[in-house]
């Protein structure tokens, strides 16, 4: 395995399969970067327990589904490392220490948590572990001391928290001067880099459904039942697209936003996935003037999406025939992830003066 390339850490919660939002928000970047960087992709199964503690079978299946999706999308296990979060204990140990470095109210002010509580209708019944997962995510990332973290826009508040934890740790335990610029922390002896997010081509792909209570289209999400999955067959893609929400006001010509991708997901999808920009421009005008309807524009979108998904779907079928191979990729990846995370934890304990006994960890 390469060791001198800069590292990337990113990943997914196993709450379902990968969808088009993941593809443009993160997976495309991962594919583009896997040659230049030493990439680590975490399958964050513990985070899935924040909302699905009663569904362990589903979480287990989703772990395999996501790994299969990675392979089908073109993540190469010879270059990149995919691993299971719960088999990397150093992450949990760092989480506990990090939770001491950040005020509880600061965690609760994280807008992504607030949005998730609203979108997933968690009310005030969410478990103690729900806010804790935001601190855990700091550890998911920092355990790998990565240079770059490719994510969708919804993750930026989490990454800001991660940056705060890293600064605090480096200042408290590594003697880094708080006036230093973020990029100089490691040079000045800090253990943790003040990480940089890298947004995808599309920061936030919308879902197939109608706007939420606040009038905005919801983001495509595994948990919101508004996604087209990389594993959907051609008929399912067709059904989902033909049934998708479009701006109802356009029929009455009351809304100048009828082709606005922020209001009409049909156009958000064409702009994101249809590479024939001349077609998009022409049909946007026709649509605006009522000369072409939803059905024609949706049919075109079905073709565009199926062309994108078809090769992924085919490769996925092949990996589905070889589940043992997927498990072996995860086993090897988890062993490599532990090597890095254990090293980070040992360095962190040393910095905190809690390095009593060295230890070894082995994946069998
Ligand atoms: P869940 O509903 O369980 O939260 P999710 O669909 O939001 O699932 P995550 O596993 O939370 O997916 O996110 C994995 C990565 O994919 C993150 O970097 C996230 O920013 C990105 N991502 C998820 N949905 C979108 C989207 N609709 N557009 C762009 N990026 C996305
Ligand atoms: Mg999410």
mmCIF file of N, CA, C and O in Angstrom, residues 197-272:
data_model
loop_
_atom_site.group_PDB
_atom_site.id
_atom_site.type_symbol
_atom_site.label_atom_id
_atom_site.label_comp_id
_atom_site.label_asym_id
_atom_site.label_seq_id
_atom_site.Cartn_x
_atom_site.Cartn_y
_atom_site.Cartn_z
ATOM 1 N N UNK A 197 -12.512 20.857 3.801
ATOM 2 C CA UNK A 197 -13.564 20.157 3.057
ATOM 3 C C UNK A 197 -13.358 20.326 1.555
ATOM 4 O O UNK A 197 -12.803 21.332 1.126
ATOM 5 N N UNK A 198 -13.785 19.338 0.793
ATOM 6 C CA UNK A 198 -13.785 19.488 -0.669
ATOM 7 C C UNK A 198 -15.181 19.135 -1.170
ATOM 8 O O UNK A 198 -15.599 17.984 -1.091
ATOM 9 N N UNK A 199 -15.884 20.153 -1.648
ATOM 10 C CA UNK A 199 -17.257 19.922 -2.115
ATOM 11 C C UNK A 199 -17.248 19.294 -3.502
ATOM 12 O O UNK A 199 -16.329 19.480 -4.281
ATOM 13 N N UNK A 200 -18.311 18.551 -3.791
ATOM 14 C CA UNK A 200 -18.438 17.902 -5.096
ATOM 15 C C UNK A 200 -18.929 18.883 -6.157
ATOM 16 O O UNK A 200 -19.175 20.058 -5.880
ATOM 17 N N UNK A 201 -19.090 18.352 -7.359
ATOM 18 C CA UNK A 201 -19.591 19.155 -8.488
ATOM 19 C C UNK A 201 -20.946 19.737 -8.130
ATOM 20 O O UNK A 201 -21.277 20.874 -8.473
ATOM 21 N N UNK A 202 -21.779 18.958 -7.453
ATOM 22 C CA UNK A 202 -23.080 19.431 -6.985
ATOM 23 C C UNK A 202 -23.067 19.336 -5.464
ATOM 24 O O UNK A 202 -22.819 18.279 -4.906
ATOM 25 N N UNK A 203 -23.295 20.481 -4.830
ATOM 26 C CA UNK A 203 -23.144 20.511 -3.374
ATOM 27 C C UNK A 203 -24.296 19.827 -2.671
ATOM 28 O O UNK A 203 -24.156 19.261 -1.589
ATOM 29 N N UNK A 204 -25.473 19.916 -3.298
ATOM 30 C CA UNK A 204 -26.664 19.378 -2.634
ATOM 31 C C UNK A 204 -27.676 19.038 -3.706
ATOM 32 O O UNK A 204 -28.359 19.916 -4.223
ATOM 33 N N UNK A 205 -27.745 17.779 -4.078
ATOM 34 C CA UNK A 205 -28.739 17.373 -5.071
ATOM 35 C C UNK A 205 -30.078 17.219 -4.367
ATOM 36 O O UNK A 205 -30.159 16.623 -3.298
ATOM 37 N N UNK A 206 -31.136 17.767 -4.999
ATOM 38 C CA UNK A 206 -32.464 17.661 -4.379
ATOM 39 C C UNK A 206 -33.048 16.276 -4.629
ATOM 40 O O UNK A 206 -32.604 15.541 -5.502
ATOM 41 N N UNK A 207 -34.067 15.961 -3.837
ATOM 42 C CA UNK A 207 -34.743 14.674 -3.991
ATOM 43 C C UNK A 207 -35.869 14.757 -4.998
ATOM 44 O O UNK A 207 -36.103 15.789 -5.633
ATOM 45 N N UNK A 208 -36.604 13.644 -5.132
ATOM 46 C CA UNK A 208 -37.674 13.567 -6.126
ATOM 47 C C UNK A 208 -38.975 14.210 -5.653
ATOM 48 O O UNK A 208 -39.878 14.430 -6.447
ATOM 49 N N UNK A 209 -39.093 14.480 -4.364
ATOM 50 C CA UNK A 209 -40.388 14.846 -3.794
ATOM 51 C C UNK A 209 -40.673 16.342 -3.773
ATOM 52 O O UNK A 209 -39.868 17.169 -4.203
ATOM 53 N N UNK A 210 -41.854 16.664 -3.253
ATOM 54 C CA UNK A 210 -42.311 18.052 -3.119
ATOM 55 C C UNK A 210 -41.489 18.773 -2.047
ATOM 56 O O UNK A 210 -40.827 18.128 -1.242
ATOM 57 N N UNK A 211 -41.541 20.122 -2.031
ATOM 58 C CA UNK A 211 -40.806 20.874 -1.006
ATOM 59 C C UNK A 211 -41.258 20.508 0.407
ATOM 60 O O UNK A 211 -42.372 20.041 0.603
ATOM 61 N N UNK A 212 -40.376 20.735 1.363
ATOM 62 C CA UNK A 212 -40.709 20.501 2.767
ATOM 63 C C UNK A 212 -41.529 21.653 3.329
ATOM 64 O O UNK A 212 -41.947 22.556 2.592
ATOM 65 N N UNK A 213 -41.737 21.631 4.647
ATOM 66 C CA UNK A 213 -42.585 22.627 5.314
ATOM 67 C C UNK A 213 -42.079 24.054 5.075
ATOM 68 O O UNK A 213 -42.863 25.004 5.019
ATOM 69 N N UNK A 214 -40.774 24.217 4.908
ATOM 70 C CA UNK A 214 -40.216 25.568 4.732
ATOM 71 C C UNK A 214 -40.250 26.025 3.265
ATOM 72 O O UNK A 214 -39.708 27.067 2.924
ATOM 73 N N UNK A 215 -40.884 25.221 2.378
ATOM 74 C CA UNK A 215 -41.006 25.633 0.976
ATOM 75 C C UNK A 215 -39.809 25.267 0.124
ATOM 76 O O UNK A 215 -39.821 25.458 -1.088
ATOM 77 N N UNK A 216 -38.749 24.746 0.740
ATOM 78 C CA UNK A 216 -37.569 24.375 -0.042
ATOM 79 C C UNK A 216 -37.608 22.885 -0.386
ATOM 80 O O UNK A 216 -38.105 22.069 0.404
ATOM 81 N N UNK A 217 -37.068 22.550 -1.542
ATOM 82 C CA UNK A 217 -36.949 21.136 -1.905
ATOM 83 C C UNK A 217 -35.978 20.468 -0.928
ATOM 84 O O UNK A 217 -34.961 21.058 -0.555
ATOM 85 N N UNK A 218 -36.302 19.243 -0.525
ATOM 86 C CA UNK A 218 -35.437 18.519 0.401
ATOM 87 C C UNK A 218 -34.242 17.948 -0.365
ATOM 88 O O UNK A 218 -34.321 17.713 -1.565
ATOM 89 N N UNK A 219 -33.157 17.706 0.362
ATOM 90 C CA UNK A 219 -32.014 17.077 -0.327
ATOM 91 C C UNK A 219 -32.323 15.605 -0.552
ATOM 92 O O UNK A 219 -33.082 14.995 0.205
ATOM 93 N N UNK A 220 -31.764 15.071 -1.624
ATOM 94 C CA UNK A 220 -31.920 13.635 -1.844
ATOM 95 C C UNK A 220 -31.223 12.922 -0.699
ATOM 96 O O UNK A 220 -30.098 13.247 -0.341
ATOM 97 N N UNK A 221 -31.927 11.970 -0.111
ATOM 98 C CA UNK A 221 -31.391 11.339 1.090
ATOM 99 C C UNK A 221 -31.889 9.907 1.182
ATOM 100 O O UNK A 221 -33.028 9.617 0.838
ATOM 101 N N UNK A 222 -31.006 9.037 1.652
ATOM 102 C CA UNK A 222 -31.396 7.638 1.809
ATOM 103 C C UNK A 222 -32.609 7.514 2.703
ATOM 104 O O UNK A 222 -33.464 6.670 2.493
ATOM 105 N N UNK A 223 -32.653 8.349 3.752
ATOM 106 C CA UNK A 223 -33.693 8.166 4.763
ATOM 107 C C UNK A 223 -34.999 8.860 4.413
ATOM 108 O O UNK A 223 -35.951 8.756 5.172
ATOM 109 N N UNK A 224 -35.045 9.631 3.343
ATOM 110 C CA UNK A 224 -36.252 10.427 3.091
ATOM 111 C C UNK A 224 -37.120 9.860 1.970
ATOM 112 O O UNK A 224 -38.117 10.467 1.586
ATOM 113 N N UNK A 225 -36.750 8.684 1.472
ATOM 114 C CA UNK A 225 -37.587 8.033 0.470
ATOM 115 C C UNK A 225 -37.785 8.911 -0.774
ATOM 116 O O UNK A 225 -38.887 8.989 -1.314
ATOM 117 N N UNK A 226 -36.743 9.591 -1.176
ATOM 118 C CA UNK A 226 -36.844 10.511 -2.324
ATOM 119 C C UNK A 226 -35.653 10.351 -3.262
ATOM 120 O O UNK A 226 -35.253 11.294 -3.926
ATOM 121 N N UNK A 227 -35.075 9.144 -3.271
ATOM 122 C CA UNK A 227 -33.792 8.961 -3.961
ATOM 123 C C UNK A 227 -33.901 8.016 -5.151
ATOM 124 O O UNK A 227 -34.734 7.118 -5.183
ATOM 125 N N UNK A 228 -33.021 8.241 -6.128
ATOM 126 C CA UNK A 228 -32.771 7.255 -7.178
ATOM 127 C C UNK A 228 -31.429 6.616 -6.841
ATOM 128 O O UNK A 228 -30.413 7.310 -6.692
ATOM 129 N N UNK A 229 -31.443 5.303 -6.662
ATOM 130 C CA UNK A 229 -30.249 4.602 -6.216
ATOM 131 C C UNK A 229 -29.402 4.132 -7.395
ATOM 132 O O UNK A 229 -29.933 3.846 -8.476
ATOM 133 N N UNK A 230 -28.093 4.043 -7.147
ATOM 134 C CA UNK A 230 -27.182 3.564 -8.188
ATOM 135 C C UNK A 230 -27.494 2.116 -8.556
ATOM 136 O O UNK A 230 -27.062 1.633 -9.591
ATOM 137 N N UNK A 231 -28.246 1.445 -7.704
ATOM 138 C CA UNK A 231 -28.589 0.039 -7.939
ATOM 139 C C UNK A 231 -30.005 -0.131 -8.507
ATOM 140 O O UNK A 231 -30.431 -1.256 -8.750
ATOM 141 N N UNK A 232 -30.750 0.964 -8.699
ATOM 142 C CA UNK A 232 -32.114 0.841 -9.238
ATOM 143 C C UNK A 232 -32.087 0.272 -10.661
ATOM 144 O O UNK A 232 -31.233 0.672 -11.470
ATOM 145 N N UNK A 233 -33.033 -0.632 -10.968
ATOM 146 C CA UNK A 233 -33.065 -1.135 -12.344
ATOM 147 C C UNK A 233 -33.748 -0.108 -13.258
ATOM 148 O O UNK A 233 -34.317 0.884 -12.791
ATOM 149 N N UNK A 234 -33.658 -0.352 -14.581
ATOM 150 C CA UNK A 234 -34.110 0.644 -15.556
ATOM 151 C C UNK A 234 -35.588 0.990 -15.361
ATOM 152 O O UNK A 234 -35.978 2.166 -15.443
ATOM 153 N N UNK A 235 -36.418 -0.011 -15.041
ATOM 154 C CA UNK A 235 -37.848 0.252 -14.842
ATOM 155 C C UNK A 235 -38.097 1.122 -13.622
ATOM 156 O O UNK A 235 -38.954 2.003 -13.638
ATOM 157 N N UNK A 236 -37.352 0.845 -12.566
ATOM 158 C CA UNK A 236 -37.520 1.637 -11.339
ATOM 159 C C UNK A 236 -37.135 3.088 -11.594
ATOM 160 O O UNK A 236 -37.831 4.012 -11.148
ATOM 161 N N UNK A 237 -36.028 3.284 -12.322
ATOM 162 C CA UNK A 237 -35.611 4.659 -12.642
ATOM 163 C C UNK A 237 -36.744 5.342 -13.416
ATOM 164 O O UNK A 237 -37.133 6.479 -13.111
ATOM 165 N N UNK A 238 -37.295 4.633 -14.384
ATOM 166 C CA UNK A 238 -38.383 5.210 -15.183
ATOM 167 C C UNK A 238 -39.577 5.576 -14.312
ATOM 168 O O UNK A 238 -40.099 6.686 -14.382
ATOM 169 N N UNK A 239 -39.995 4.652 -13.447
ATOM 170 C CA UNK A 239 -41.155 4.915 -12.577
ATOM 171 C C UNK A 239 -40.899 6.100 -11.667
ATOM 172 O O UNK A 239 -41.754 6.960 -11.484
ATOM 173 N N UNK A 240 -39.711 6.148 -11.095
ATOM 174 C CA UNK A 240 -39.403 7.235 -10.160
ATOM 175 C C UNK A 240 -39.399 8.585 -10.880
ATOM 176 O O UNK A 240 -39.931 9.567 -10.387
ATOM 177 N N UNK A 241 -38.791 8.608 -12.071
ATOM 178 C CA UNK A 241 -38.719 9.883 -12.797
ATOM 179 C C UNK A 241 -40.113 10.303 -13.272
ATOM 180 O O UNK A 241 -40.511 11.467 -13.103
ATOM 181 N N UNK A 242 -40.871 9.369 -13.824
ATOM 182 C CA UNK A 242 -42.189 9.741 -14.340
ATOM 183 C C UNK A 242 -43.103 10.223 -13.206
ATOM 184 O O UNK A 242 -43.996 11.033 -13.419
ATOM 185 N N UNK A 243 -42.849 9.723 -11.988
ATOM 186 C CA UNK A 243 -43.698 10.134 -10.860
ATOM 187 C C UNK A 243 -43.131 11.279 -10.046
ATOM 188 O O UNK A 243 -43.707 11.686 -9.035
ATOM 189 N N UNK A 244 -42.006 11.819 -10.463
ATOM 190 C CA UNK A 244 -41.372 12.834 -9.620
ATOM 191 C C UNK A 244 -42.162 14.144 -9.607
ATOM 192 O O UNK A 244 -42.914 14.452 -10.532
ATOM 193 N N UNK A 245 -41.964 14.895 -8.551
ATOM 194 C CA UNK A 245 -42.600 16.201 -8.388
ATOM 195 C C UNK A 245 -42.053 17.191 -9.424
ATOM 196 O O UNK A 245 -40.860 17.179 -9.728
ATOM 197 N N UNK A 246 -42.947 18.010 -9.997
ATOM 198 C CA UNK A 246 -42.464 19.175 -10.750
ATOM 199 C C UNK A 246 -43.297 20.365 -10.282
ATOM 200 O O UNK A 246 -44.371 20.188 -9.723
ATOM 201 N N UNK A 247 -42.793 21.535 -10.540
ATOM 202 C CA UNK A 247 -43.449 22.751 -10.041
ATOM 203 C C UNK A 247 -44.901 22.853 -10.553
ATOM 204 O O UNK A 247 -45.114 23.070 -11.742
ATOM 205 N N UNK A 248 -45.913 22.693 -9.677
ATOM 206 C CA UNK A 248 -47.295 22.675 -10.157
ATOM 207 C C UNK A 248 -47.761 24.047 -10.649
ATOM 208 O O UNK A 248 -48.665 24.146 -11.482
ATOM 209 N N UNK A 249 -47.113 25.106 -10.175
ATOM 210 C CA UNK A 249 -47.570 26.451 -10.550
ATOM 211 C C UNK A 249 -47.288 26.757 -12.016
ATOM 212 O O UNK A 249 -47.852 27.666 -12.596
ATOM 213 N N UNK A 250 -46.378 25.990 -12.618
ATOM 214 C CA UNK A 250 -45.981 26.317 -13.986
ATOM 215 C C UNK A 250 -47.166 26.214 -14.952
ATOM 216 O O UNK A 250 -47.245 26.937 -15.927
ATOM 217 N N UNK A 251 -48.110 25.331 -14.617
ATOM 218 C CA UNK A 251 -49.267 25.138 -15.488
ATOM 219 C C UNK A 251 -50.109 26.414 -15.534
ATOM 220 O O UNK A 251 -50.666 26.790 -16.550
ATOM 221 N N UNK A 252 -50.166 27.101 -14.413
ATOM 222 C CA UNK A 252 -50.965 28.337 -14.346
ATOM 223 C C UNK A 252 -50.147 29.578 -14.665
ATOM 224 O O UNK A 252 -50.640 30.682 -14.592
ATOM 225 N N UNK A 253 -48.873 29.349 -14.987
ATOM 226 C CA UNK A 253 -47.997 30.460 -15.379
ATOM 227 C C UNK A 253 -47.947 31.565 -14.328
ATOM 228 O O UNK A 253 -47.889 32.739 -14.617
ATOM 229 N N UNK A 254 -48.025 31.161 -13.063
ATOM 230 C CA UNK A 254 -47.956 32.170 -12.006
ATOM 231 C C UNK A 254 -46.560 32.253 -11.421
ATOM 232 O O UNK A 254 -46.263 33.144 -10.646
ATOM 233 N N UNK A 255 -45.722 31.299 -11.793
ATOM 234 C CA UNK A 255 -44.447 31.209 -11.105
ATOM 235 C C UNK A 255 -43.299 31.352 -12.090
ATOM 236 O O UNK A 255 -43.087 30.493 -12.936
ATOM 237 N N UNK A 256 -42.534 32.438 -11.983
ATOM 238 C CA UNK A 256 -41.412 32.601 -12.902
ATOM 239 C C UNK A 256 -40.339 31.535 -12.672
ATOM 240 O O UNK A 256 -39.436 31.390 -13.486
ATOM 241 N N UNK A 257 -40.458 30.789 -11.596
ATOM 242 C CA UNK A 257 -39.431 29.793 -11.281
ATOM 243 C C UNK A 257 -39.711 28.423 -11.857
ATOM 244 O O UNK A 257 -39.143 27.444 -11.409
ATOM 245 N N UNK A 258 -40.560 28.340 -12.900
ATOM 246 C CA UNK A 258 -40.956 27.008 -13.373
ATOM 247 C C UNK A 258 -39.805 26.122 -13.865
ATOM 248 O O UNK A 258 -39.898 24.912 -13.832
ATOM 249 N N UNK A 259 -38.735 26.750 -14.332
ATOM 250 C CA UNK A 259 -37.579 25.929 -14.721
ATOM 251 C C UNK A 259 -36.415 26.145 -13.749
ATOM 252 O O UNK A 259 -35.281 25.780 -14.024
ATOM 253 N N UNK A 260 -36.723 26.771 -12.623
ATOM 254 C CA UNK A 260 -35.701 27.030 -11.614
ATOM 255 C C UNK A 260 -35.363 25.711 -10.913
ATOM 256 O O UNK A 260 -36.232 25.102 -10.297
ATOM 257 N N UNK A 261 -34.101 25.278 -11.018
ATOM 258 C CA UNK A 261 -33.745 23.991 -10.393
ATOM 259 C C UNK A 261 -33.967 23.984 -8.874
ATOM 260 O O UNK A 261 -34.065 22.914 -8.287
ATOM 261 N N UNK A 262 -34.060 25.176 -8.280
ATOM 262 C CA UNK A 262 -34.312 25.210 -6.839
ATOM 263 C C UNK A 262 -35.773 24.913 -6.518
ATOM 264 O O UNK A 262 -36.122 24.627 -5.382
ATOM 265 N N UNK A 263 -36.644 25.031 -7.529
ATOM 266 C CA UNK A 263 -38.067 24.807 -7.290
ATOM 267 C C UNK A 263 -38.598 23.587 -8.021
ATOM 268 O O UNK A 263 -39.653 23.065 -7.675
ATOM 269 N N UNK A 264 -37.915 23.207 -9.077
ATOM 270 C CA UNK A 264 -38.411 22.130 -9.920
ATOM 271 C C UNK A 264 -37.295 21.091 -10.115
ATOM 272 O O UNK A 264 -36.371 21.311 -10.897
ATOM 273 N N UNK A 265 -37.389 19.974 -9.408
ATOM 274 C CA UNK A 265 -36.294 18.998 -9.461
ATOM 275 C C UNK A 265 -36.018 18.473 -10.864
ATOM 276 O O UNK A 265 -34.888 18.095 -11.175
ATOM 277 N N UNK A 266 -37.033 18.498 -11.731
ATOM 278 C CA UNK A 266 -36.834 18.016 -13.097
ATOM 279 C C UNK A 266 -35.677 18.762 -13.760
ATOM 280 O O UNK A 266 -34.830 18.171 -14.429
ATOM 281 N N UNK A 267 -35.641 20.073 -13.556
ATOM 282 C CA UNK A 267 -34.563 20.865 -14.155
ATOM 283 C C UNK A 267 -33.271 20.762 -13.362
ATOM 284 O O UNK A 267 -32.183 20.825 -13.933
ATOM 285 N N UNK A 268 -33.392 20.571 -12.070
ATOM 286 C CA UNK A 268 -32.168 20.332 -11.281
ATOM 287 C C UNK A 268 -31.468 19.082 -11.815
ATOM 288 O O UNK A 268 -30.243 19.056 -11.988
ATOM 289 N N UNK A 269 -32.249 18.056 -12.131
ATOM 290 C CA UNK A 269 -31.660 16.802 -12.613
ATOM 291 C C UNK A 269 -31.083 16.961 -14.019
ATOM 292 O O UNK A 269 -29.991 16.472 -14.304
ATOM 293 N N UNK A 270 -31.815 17.653 -14.901
ATOM 294 C CA UNK A 270 -31.260 17.846 -16.246
ATOM 295 C C UNK A 270 -29.951 18.626 -16.178
ATOM 296 O O UNK A 270 -28.984 18.297 -16.852
ATOM 297 N N UNK A 271 -29.939 19.669 -15.369
ATOM 298 C CA UNK A 271 -28.718 20.480 -15.311
ATOM 299 C C UNK A 271 -27.554 19.696 -14.739
ATOM 300 O O UNK A 271 -26.406 19.929 -15.097
ATOM 301 N N UNK A 272 -27.861 18.774 -13.837
ATOM 302 C CA UNK A 272 -26.790 18.015 -13.202
ATOM 303 C C UNK A 272 -26.285 16.872 -14.082
ATOM 304 O O UNK A 272 -25.092 16.607 -14.145
#
